[in-house]
GROMACS .gro file of N, CA and C in nm:
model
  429
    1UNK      N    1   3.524   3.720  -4.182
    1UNK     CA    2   3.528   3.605  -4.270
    1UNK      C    3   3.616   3.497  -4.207
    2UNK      N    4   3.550   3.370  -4.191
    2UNK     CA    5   3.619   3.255  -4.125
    2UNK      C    6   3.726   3.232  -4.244
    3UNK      N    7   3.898   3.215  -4.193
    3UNK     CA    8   3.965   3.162  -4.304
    3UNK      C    9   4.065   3.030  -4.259
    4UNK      N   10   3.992   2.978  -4.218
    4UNK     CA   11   4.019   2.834  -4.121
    4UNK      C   12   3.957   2.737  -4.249
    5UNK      N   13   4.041   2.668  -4.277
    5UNK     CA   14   4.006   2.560  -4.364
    5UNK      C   15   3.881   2.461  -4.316
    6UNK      N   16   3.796   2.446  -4.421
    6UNK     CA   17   3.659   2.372  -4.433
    6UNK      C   18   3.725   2.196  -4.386
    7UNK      N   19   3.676   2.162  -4.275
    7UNK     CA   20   3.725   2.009  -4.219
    7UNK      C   21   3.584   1.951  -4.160
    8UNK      N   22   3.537   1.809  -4.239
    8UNK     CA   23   3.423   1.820  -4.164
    8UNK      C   24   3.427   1.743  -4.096
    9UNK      N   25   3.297   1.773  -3.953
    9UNK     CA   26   3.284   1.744  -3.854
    9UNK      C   27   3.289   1.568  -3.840
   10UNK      N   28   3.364   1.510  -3.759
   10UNK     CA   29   3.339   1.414  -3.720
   10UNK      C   30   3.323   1.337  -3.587
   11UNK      N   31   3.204   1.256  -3.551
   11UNK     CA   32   3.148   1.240  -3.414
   11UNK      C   33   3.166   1.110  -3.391
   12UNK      N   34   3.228   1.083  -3.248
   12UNK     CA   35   3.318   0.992  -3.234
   12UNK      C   36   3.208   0.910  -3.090
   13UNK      N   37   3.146   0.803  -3.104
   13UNK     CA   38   3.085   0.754  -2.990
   13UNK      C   39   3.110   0.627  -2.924
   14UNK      N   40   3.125   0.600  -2.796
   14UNK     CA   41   3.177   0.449  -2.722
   14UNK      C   42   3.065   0.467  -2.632
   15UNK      N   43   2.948   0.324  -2.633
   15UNK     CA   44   2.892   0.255  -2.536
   15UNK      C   45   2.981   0.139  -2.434
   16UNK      N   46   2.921   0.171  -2.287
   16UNK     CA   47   3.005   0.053  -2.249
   16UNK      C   48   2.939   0.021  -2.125
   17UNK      N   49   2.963  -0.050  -2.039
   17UNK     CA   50   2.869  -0.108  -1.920
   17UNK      C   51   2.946  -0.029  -1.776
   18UNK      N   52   2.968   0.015  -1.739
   18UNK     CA   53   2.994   0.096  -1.631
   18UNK      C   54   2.932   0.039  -1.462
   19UNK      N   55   2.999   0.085  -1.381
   19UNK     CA   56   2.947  -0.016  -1.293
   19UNK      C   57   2.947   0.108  -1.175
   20UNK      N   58   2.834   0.130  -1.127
   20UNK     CA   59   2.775   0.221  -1.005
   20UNK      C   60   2.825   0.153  -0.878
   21UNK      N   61   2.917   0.245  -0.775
   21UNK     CA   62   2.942   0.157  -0.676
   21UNK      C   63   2.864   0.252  -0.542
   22UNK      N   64   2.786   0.190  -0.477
   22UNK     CA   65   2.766   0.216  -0.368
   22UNK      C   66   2.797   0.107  -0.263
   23UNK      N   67   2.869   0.208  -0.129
   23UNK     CA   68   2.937   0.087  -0.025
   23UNK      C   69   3.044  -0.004  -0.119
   24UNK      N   70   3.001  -0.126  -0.076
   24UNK     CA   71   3.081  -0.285  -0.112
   24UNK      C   72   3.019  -0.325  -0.236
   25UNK      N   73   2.898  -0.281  -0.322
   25UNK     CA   74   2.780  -0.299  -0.400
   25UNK      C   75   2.854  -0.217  -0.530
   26UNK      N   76   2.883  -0.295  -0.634
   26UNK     CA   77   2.850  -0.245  -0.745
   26UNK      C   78   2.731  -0.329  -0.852
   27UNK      N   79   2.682  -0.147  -0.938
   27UNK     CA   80   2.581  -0.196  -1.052
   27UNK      C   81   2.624  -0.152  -1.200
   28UNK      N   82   2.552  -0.280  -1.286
   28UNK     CA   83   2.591  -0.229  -1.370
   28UNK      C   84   2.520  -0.120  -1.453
   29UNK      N   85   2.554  -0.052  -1.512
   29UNK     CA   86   2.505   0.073  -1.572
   29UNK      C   87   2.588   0.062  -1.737
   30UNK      N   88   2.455   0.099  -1.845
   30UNK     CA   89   2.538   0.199  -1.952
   30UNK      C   90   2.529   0.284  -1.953
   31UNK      N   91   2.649   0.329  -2.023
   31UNK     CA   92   2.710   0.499  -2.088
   31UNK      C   93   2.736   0.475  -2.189
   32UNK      N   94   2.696   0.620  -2.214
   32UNK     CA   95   2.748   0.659  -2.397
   32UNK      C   96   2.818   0.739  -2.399
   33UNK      N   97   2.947   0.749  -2.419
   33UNK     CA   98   3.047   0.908  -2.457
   33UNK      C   99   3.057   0.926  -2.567
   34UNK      N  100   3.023   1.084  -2.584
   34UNK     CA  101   2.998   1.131  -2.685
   34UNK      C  102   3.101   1.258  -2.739
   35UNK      N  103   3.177   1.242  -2.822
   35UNK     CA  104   3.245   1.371  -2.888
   35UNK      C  105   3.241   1.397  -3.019
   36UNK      N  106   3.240   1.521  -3.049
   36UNK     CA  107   3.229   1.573  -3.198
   36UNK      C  108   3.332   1.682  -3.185
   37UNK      N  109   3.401   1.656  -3.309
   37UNK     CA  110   3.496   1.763  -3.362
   37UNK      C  111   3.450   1.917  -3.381
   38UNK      N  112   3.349   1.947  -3.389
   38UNK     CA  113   3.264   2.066  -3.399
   38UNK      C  114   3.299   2.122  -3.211
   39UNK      N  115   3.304   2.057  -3.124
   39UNK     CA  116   3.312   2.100  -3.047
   39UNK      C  117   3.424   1.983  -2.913
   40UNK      N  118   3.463   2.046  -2.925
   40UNK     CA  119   3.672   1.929  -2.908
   40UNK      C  120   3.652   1.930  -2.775
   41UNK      N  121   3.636   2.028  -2.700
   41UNK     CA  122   3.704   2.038  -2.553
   41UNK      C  123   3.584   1.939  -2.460
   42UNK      N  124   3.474   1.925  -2.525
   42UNK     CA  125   3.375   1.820  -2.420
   42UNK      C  126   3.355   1.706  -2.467
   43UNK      N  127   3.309   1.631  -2.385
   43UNK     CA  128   3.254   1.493  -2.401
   43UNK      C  129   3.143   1.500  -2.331
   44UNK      N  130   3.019   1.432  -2.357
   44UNK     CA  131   2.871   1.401  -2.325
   44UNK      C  132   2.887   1.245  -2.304
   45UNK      N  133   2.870   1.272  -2.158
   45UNK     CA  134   2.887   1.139  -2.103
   45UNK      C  135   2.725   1.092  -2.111
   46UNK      N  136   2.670   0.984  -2.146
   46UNK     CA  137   2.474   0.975  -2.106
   46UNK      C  138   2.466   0.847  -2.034
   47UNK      N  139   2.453   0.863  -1.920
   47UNK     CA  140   2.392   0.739  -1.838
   47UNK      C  141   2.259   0.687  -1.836
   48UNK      N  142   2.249   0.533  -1.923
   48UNK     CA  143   2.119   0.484  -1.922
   48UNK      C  144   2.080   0.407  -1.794
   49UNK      N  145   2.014   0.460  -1.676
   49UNK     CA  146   1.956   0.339  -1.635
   49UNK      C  147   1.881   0.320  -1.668
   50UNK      N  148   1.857   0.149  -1.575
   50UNK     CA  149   1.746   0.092  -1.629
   50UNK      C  150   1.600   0.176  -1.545
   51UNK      N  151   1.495   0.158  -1.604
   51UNK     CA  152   1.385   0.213  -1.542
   51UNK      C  153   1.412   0.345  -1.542
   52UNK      N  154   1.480   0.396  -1.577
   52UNK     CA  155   1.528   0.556  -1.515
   52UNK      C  156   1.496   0.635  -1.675
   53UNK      N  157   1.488   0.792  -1.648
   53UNK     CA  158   1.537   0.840  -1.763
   53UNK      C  159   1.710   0.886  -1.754
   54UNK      N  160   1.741   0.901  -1.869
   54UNK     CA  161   1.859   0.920  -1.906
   54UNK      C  162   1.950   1.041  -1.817
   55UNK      N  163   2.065   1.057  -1.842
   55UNK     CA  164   2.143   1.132  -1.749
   55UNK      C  165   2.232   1.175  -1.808
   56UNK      N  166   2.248   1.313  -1.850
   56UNK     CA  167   2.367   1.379  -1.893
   56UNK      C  168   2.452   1.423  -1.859
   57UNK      N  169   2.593   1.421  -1.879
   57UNK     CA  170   2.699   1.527  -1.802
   57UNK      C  171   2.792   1.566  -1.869
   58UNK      N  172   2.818   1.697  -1.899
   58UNK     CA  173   2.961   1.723  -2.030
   58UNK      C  174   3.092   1.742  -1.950
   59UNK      N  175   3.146   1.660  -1.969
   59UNK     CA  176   3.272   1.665  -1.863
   59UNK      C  177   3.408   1.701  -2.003
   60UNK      N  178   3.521   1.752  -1.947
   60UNK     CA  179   3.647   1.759  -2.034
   60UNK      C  180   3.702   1.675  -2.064
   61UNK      N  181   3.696   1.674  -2.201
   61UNK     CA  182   3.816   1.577  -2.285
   61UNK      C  183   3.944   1.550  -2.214
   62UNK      N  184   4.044   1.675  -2.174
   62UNK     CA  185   4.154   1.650  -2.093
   62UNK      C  186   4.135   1.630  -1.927
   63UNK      N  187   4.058   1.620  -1.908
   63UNK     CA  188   4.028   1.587  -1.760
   63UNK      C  189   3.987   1.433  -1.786
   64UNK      N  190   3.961   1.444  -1.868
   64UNK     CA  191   3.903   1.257  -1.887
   64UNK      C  192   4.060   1.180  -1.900
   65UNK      N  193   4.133   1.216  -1.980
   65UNK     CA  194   4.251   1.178  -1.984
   65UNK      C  195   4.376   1.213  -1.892
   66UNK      N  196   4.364   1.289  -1.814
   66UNK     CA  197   4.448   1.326  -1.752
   66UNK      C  198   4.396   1.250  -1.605
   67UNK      N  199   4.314   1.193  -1.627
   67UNK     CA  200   4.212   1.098  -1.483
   67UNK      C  201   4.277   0.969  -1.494
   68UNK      N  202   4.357   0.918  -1.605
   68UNK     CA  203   4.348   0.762  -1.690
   68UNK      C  204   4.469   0.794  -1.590
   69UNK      N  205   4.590   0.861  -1.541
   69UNK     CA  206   4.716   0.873  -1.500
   69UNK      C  207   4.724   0.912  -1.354
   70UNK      N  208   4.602   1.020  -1.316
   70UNK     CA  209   4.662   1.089  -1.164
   70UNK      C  210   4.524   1.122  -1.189
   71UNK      N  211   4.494   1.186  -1.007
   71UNK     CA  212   4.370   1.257  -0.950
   71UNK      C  213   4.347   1.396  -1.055
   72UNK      N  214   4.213   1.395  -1.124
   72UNK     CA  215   4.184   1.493  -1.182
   72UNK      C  216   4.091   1.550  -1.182
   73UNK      N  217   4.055   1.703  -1.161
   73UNK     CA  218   3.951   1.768  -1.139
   73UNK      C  219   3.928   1.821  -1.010
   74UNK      N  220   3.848   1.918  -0.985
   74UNK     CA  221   3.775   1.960  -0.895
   74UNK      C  222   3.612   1.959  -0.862
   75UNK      N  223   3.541   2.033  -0.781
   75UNK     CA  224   3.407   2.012  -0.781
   75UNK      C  225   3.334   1.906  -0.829
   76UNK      N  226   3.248   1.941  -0.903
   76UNK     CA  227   3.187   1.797  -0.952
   76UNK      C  228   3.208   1.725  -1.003
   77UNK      N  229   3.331   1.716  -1.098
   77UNK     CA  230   3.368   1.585  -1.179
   77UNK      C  231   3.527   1.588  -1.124
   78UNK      N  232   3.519   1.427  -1.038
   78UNK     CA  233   3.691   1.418  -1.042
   78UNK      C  234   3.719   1.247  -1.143
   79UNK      N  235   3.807   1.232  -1.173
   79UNK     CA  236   3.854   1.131  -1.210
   79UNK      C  237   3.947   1.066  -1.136
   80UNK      N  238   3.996   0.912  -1.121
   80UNK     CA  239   4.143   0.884  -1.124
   80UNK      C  240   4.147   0.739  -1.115
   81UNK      N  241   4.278   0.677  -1.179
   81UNK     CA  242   4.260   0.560  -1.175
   81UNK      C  243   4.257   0.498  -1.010
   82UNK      N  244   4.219   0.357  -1.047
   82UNK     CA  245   4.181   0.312  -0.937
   82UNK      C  246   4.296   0.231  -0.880
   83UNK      N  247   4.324   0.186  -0.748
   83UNK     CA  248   4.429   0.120  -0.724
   83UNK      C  249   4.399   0.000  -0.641
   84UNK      N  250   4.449  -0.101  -0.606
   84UNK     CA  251   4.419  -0.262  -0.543
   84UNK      C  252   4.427  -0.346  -0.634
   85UNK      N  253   4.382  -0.443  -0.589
   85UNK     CA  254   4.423  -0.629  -0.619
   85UNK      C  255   4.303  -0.574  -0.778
   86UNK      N  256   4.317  -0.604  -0.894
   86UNK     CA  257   4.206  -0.645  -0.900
   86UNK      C  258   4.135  -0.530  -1.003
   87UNK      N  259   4.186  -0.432  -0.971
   87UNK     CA  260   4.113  -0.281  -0.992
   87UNK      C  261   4.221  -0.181  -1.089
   88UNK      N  262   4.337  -0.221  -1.093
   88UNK     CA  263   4.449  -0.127  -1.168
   88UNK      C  264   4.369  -0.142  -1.341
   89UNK      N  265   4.295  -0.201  -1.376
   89UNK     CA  266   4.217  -0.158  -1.539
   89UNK      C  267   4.113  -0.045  -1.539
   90UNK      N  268   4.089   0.004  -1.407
   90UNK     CA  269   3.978   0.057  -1.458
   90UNK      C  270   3.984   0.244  -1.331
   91UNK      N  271   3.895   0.349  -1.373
   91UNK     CA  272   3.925   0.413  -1.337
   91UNK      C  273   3.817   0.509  -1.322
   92UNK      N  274   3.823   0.544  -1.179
   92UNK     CA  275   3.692   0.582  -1.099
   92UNK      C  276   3.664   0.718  -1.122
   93UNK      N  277   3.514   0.765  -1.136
   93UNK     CA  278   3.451   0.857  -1.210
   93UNK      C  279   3.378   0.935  -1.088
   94UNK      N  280   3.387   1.006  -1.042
   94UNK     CA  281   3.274   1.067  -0.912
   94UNK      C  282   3.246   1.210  -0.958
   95UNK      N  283   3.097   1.198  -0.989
   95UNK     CA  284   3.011   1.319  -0.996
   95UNK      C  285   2.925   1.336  -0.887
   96UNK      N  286   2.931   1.504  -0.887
   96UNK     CA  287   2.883   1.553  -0.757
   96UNK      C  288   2.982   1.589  -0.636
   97UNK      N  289   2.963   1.709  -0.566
   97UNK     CA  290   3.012   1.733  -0.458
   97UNK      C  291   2.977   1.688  -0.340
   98UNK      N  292   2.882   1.668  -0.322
   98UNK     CA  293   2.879   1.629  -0.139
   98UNK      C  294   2.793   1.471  -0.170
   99UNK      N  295   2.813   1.388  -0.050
   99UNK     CA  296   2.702   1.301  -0.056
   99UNK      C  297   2.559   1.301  -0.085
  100UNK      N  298   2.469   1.268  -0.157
  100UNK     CA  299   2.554   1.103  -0.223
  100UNK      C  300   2.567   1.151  -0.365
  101UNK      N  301   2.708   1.189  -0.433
  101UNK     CA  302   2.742   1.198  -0.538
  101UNK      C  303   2.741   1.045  -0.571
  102UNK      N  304   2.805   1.029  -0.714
  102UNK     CA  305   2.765   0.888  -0.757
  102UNK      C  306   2.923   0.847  -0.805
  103UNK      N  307   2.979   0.708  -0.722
  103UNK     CA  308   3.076   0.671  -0.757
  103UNK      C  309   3.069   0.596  -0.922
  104UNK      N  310   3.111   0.580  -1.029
  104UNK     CA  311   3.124   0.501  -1.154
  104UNK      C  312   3.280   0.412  -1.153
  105UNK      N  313   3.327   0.308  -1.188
  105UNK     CA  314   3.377   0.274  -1.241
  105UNK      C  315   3.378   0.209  -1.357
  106UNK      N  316   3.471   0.303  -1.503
  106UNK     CA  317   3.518   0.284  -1.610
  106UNK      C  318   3.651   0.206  -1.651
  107UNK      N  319   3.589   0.085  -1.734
  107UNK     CA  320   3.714   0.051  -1.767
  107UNK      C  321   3.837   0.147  -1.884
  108UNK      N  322   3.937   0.156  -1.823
  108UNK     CA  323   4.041   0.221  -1.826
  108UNK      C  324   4.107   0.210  -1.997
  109UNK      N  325   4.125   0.088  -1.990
  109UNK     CA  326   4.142   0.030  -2.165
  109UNK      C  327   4.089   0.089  -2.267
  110UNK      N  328   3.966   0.050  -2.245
  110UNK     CA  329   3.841   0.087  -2.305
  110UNK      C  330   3.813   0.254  -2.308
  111UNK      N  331   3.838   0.319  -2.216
  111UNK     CA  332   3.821   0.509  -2.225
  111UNK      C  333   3.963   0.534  -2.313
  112UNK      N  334   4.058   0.515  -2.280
  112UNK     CA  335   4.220   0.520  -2.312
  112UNK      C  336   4.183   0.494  -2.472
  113UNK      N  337   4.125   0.408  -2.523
  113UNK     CA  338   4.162   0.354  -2.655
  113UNK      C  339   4.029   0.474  -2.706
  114UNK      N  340   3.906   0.481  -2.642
  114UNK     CA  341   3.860   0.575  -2.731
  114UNK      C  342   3.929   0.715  -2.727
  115UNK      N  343   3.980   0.797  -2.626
  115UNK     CA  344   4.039   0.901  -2.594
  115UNK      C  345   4.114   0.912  -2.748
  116UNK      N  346   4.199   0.820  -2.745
  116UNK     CA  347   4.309   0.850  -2.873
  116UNK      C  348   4.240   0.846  -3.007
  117UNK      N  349   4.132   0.780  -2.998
  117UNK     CA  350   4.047   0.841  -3.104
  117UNK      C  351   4.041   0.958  -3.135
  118UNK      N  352   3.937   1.051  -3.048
  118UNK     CA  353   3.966   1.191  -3.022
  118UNK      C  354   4.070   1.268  -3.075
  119UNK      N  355   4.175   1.209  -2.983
  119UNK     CA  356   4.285   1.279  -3.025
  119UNK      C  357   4.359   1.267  -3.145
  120UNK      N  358   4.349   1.196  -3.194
  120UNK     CA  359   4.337   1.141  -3.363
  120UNK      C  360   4.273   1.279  -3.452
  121UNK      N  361   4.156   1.318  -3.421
  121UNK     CA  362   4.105   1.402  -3.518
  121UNK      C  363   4.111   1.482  -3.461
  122UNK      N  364   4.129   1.551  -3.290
  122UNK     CA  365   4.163   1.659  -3.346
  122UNK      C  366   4.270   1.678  -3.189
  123UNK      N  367   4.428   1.703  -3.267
  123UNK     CA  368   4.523   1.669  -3.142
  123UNK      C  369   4.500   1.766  -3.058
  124UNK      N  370   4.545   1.771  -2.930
  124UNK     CA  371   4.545   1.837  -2.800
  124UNK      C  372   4.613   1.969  -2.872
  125UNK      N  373   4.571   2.082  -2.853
  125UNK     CA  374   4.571   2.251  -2.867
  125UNK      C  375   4.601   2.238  -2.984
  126UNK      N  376   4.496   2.188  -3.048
  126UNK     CA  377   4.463   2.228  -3.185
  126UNK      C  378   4.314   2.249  -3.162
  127UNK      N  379   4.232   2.234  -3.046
  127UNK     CA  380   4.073   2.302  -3.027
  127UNK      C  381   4.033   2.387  -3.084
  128UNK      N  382   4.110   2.492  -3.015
  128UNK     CA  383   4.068   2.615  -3.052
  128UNK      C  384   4.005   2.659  -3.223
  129UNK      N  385   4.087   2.600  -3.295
  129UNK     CA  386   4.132   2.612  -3.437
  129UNK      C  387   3.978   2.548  -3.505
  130UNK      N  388   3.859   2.451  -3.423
  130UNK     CA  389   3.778   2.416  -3.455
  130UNK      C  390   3.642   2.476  -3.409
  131UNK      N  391   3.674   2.554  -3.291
  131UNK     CA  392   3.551   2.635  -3.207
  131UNK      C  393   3.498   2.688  -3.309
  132UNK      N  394   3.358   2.761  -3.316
  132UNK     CA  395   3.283   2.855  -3.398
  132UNK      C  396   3.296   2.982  -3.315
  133UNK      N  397   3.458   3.051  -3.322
  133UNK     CA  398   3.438   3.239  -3.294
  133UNK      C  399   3.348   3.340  -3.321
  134UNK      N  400   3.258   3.306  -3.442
  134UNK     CA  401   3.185   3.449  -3.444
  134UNK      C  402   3.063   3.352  -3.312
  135UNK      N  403   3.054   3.257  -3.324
  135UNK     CA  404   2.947   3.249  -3.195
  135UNK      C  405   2.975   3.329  -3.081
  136UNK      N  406   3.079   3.276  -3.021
  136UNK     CA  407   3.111   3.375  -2.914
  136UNK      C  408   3.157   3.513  -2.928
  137UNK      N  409   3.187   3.539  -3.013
  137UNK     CA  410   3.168   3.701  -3.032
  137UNK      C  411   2.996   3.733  -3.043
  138UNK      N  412   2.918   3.672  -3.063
  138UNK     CA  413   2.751   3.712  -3.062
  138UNK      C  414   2.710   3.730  -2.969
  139UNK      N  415   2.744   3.638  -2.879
  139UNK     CA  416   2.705   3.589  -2.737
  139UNK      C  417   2.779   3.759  -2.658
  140UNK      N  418   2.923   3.771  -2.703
  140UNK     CA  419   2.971   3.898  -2.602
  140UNK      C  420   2.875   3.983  -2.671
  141UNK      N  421   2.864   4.029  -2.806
  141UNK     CA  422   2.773   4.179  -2.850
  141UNK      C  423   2.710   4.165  -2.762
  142UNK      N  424   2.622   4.076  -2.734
  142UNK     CA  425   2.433   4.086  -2.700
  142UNK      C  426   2.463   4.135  -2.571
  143UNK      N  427   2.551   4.126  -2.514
  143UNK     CA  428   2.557   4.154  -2.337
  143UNK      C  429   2.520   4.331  -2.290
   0.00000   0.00000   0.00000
């Protein structure tokens, strides 16, 4: 019997224009980040291009934020802000391991102010407290 108090879910979304850099060349691109309290620890990043179909990637809530300050991550998703003339607002996104992963730059403001959203409803290691446990206890039985 779940005895975790009934809190309902709330889903927190920021569109914004994102800018694809290849070489000296940046494009612009939207994204949608996506979080729901039902499930705390990810964010659903969706890249619209144009002509393209859509592009998903669930990257970490604290890796997203912990990118806004210093180099974060490994393998396929690193974060970190960006540095030069020009560039200290915003903060570079690289998915994928080897070439040609895809450079993004996010403005920094703009992730930062939704982040604390997030963290608003549901603070840092208080996750757990929102996961659905008997799921993953289903998932171990069946094995």
């Amino acid at each position: 019997m779940d005895h975790r108090p009934h809190v309902p879910e709330q889903d927190l979304t920021w569109t914004t224009e994102i800018h694809q850099v290849r070489t000296r060349l940046r494009f612009p691109l939207r994204a949608t980040f996506q979080w729901s309290s039902g499930d705390p620890l990810g964010v659903e990043v969706t890249f619209h291009p144009v002509g393209g179909d859509d592009v998903t990637w669930l990257i970490g809530r604290d890796l997203l934020a912990r990118g806004l300050r210093t180099l974060a991550g490994t393998g396929e998703v690193r974060v970190r802000p960006c540095a030069g003339p020009g560039r200290a607002g915003q903060v570079l996104l690289r998915l994928g391991t080897a070439p040609p992963y895809a450079l993004l730059l996010v403005d920094r403001a703009g992730l930062e102010s939704w982040l604390e959203k997030t963290w608003a409803a549901v603070p840092a290691g208080a996750e757990a407290e929102r996961l659905d446990w008997e799921f993953f206890e289903g998932l171990l039985a069946d094995r």
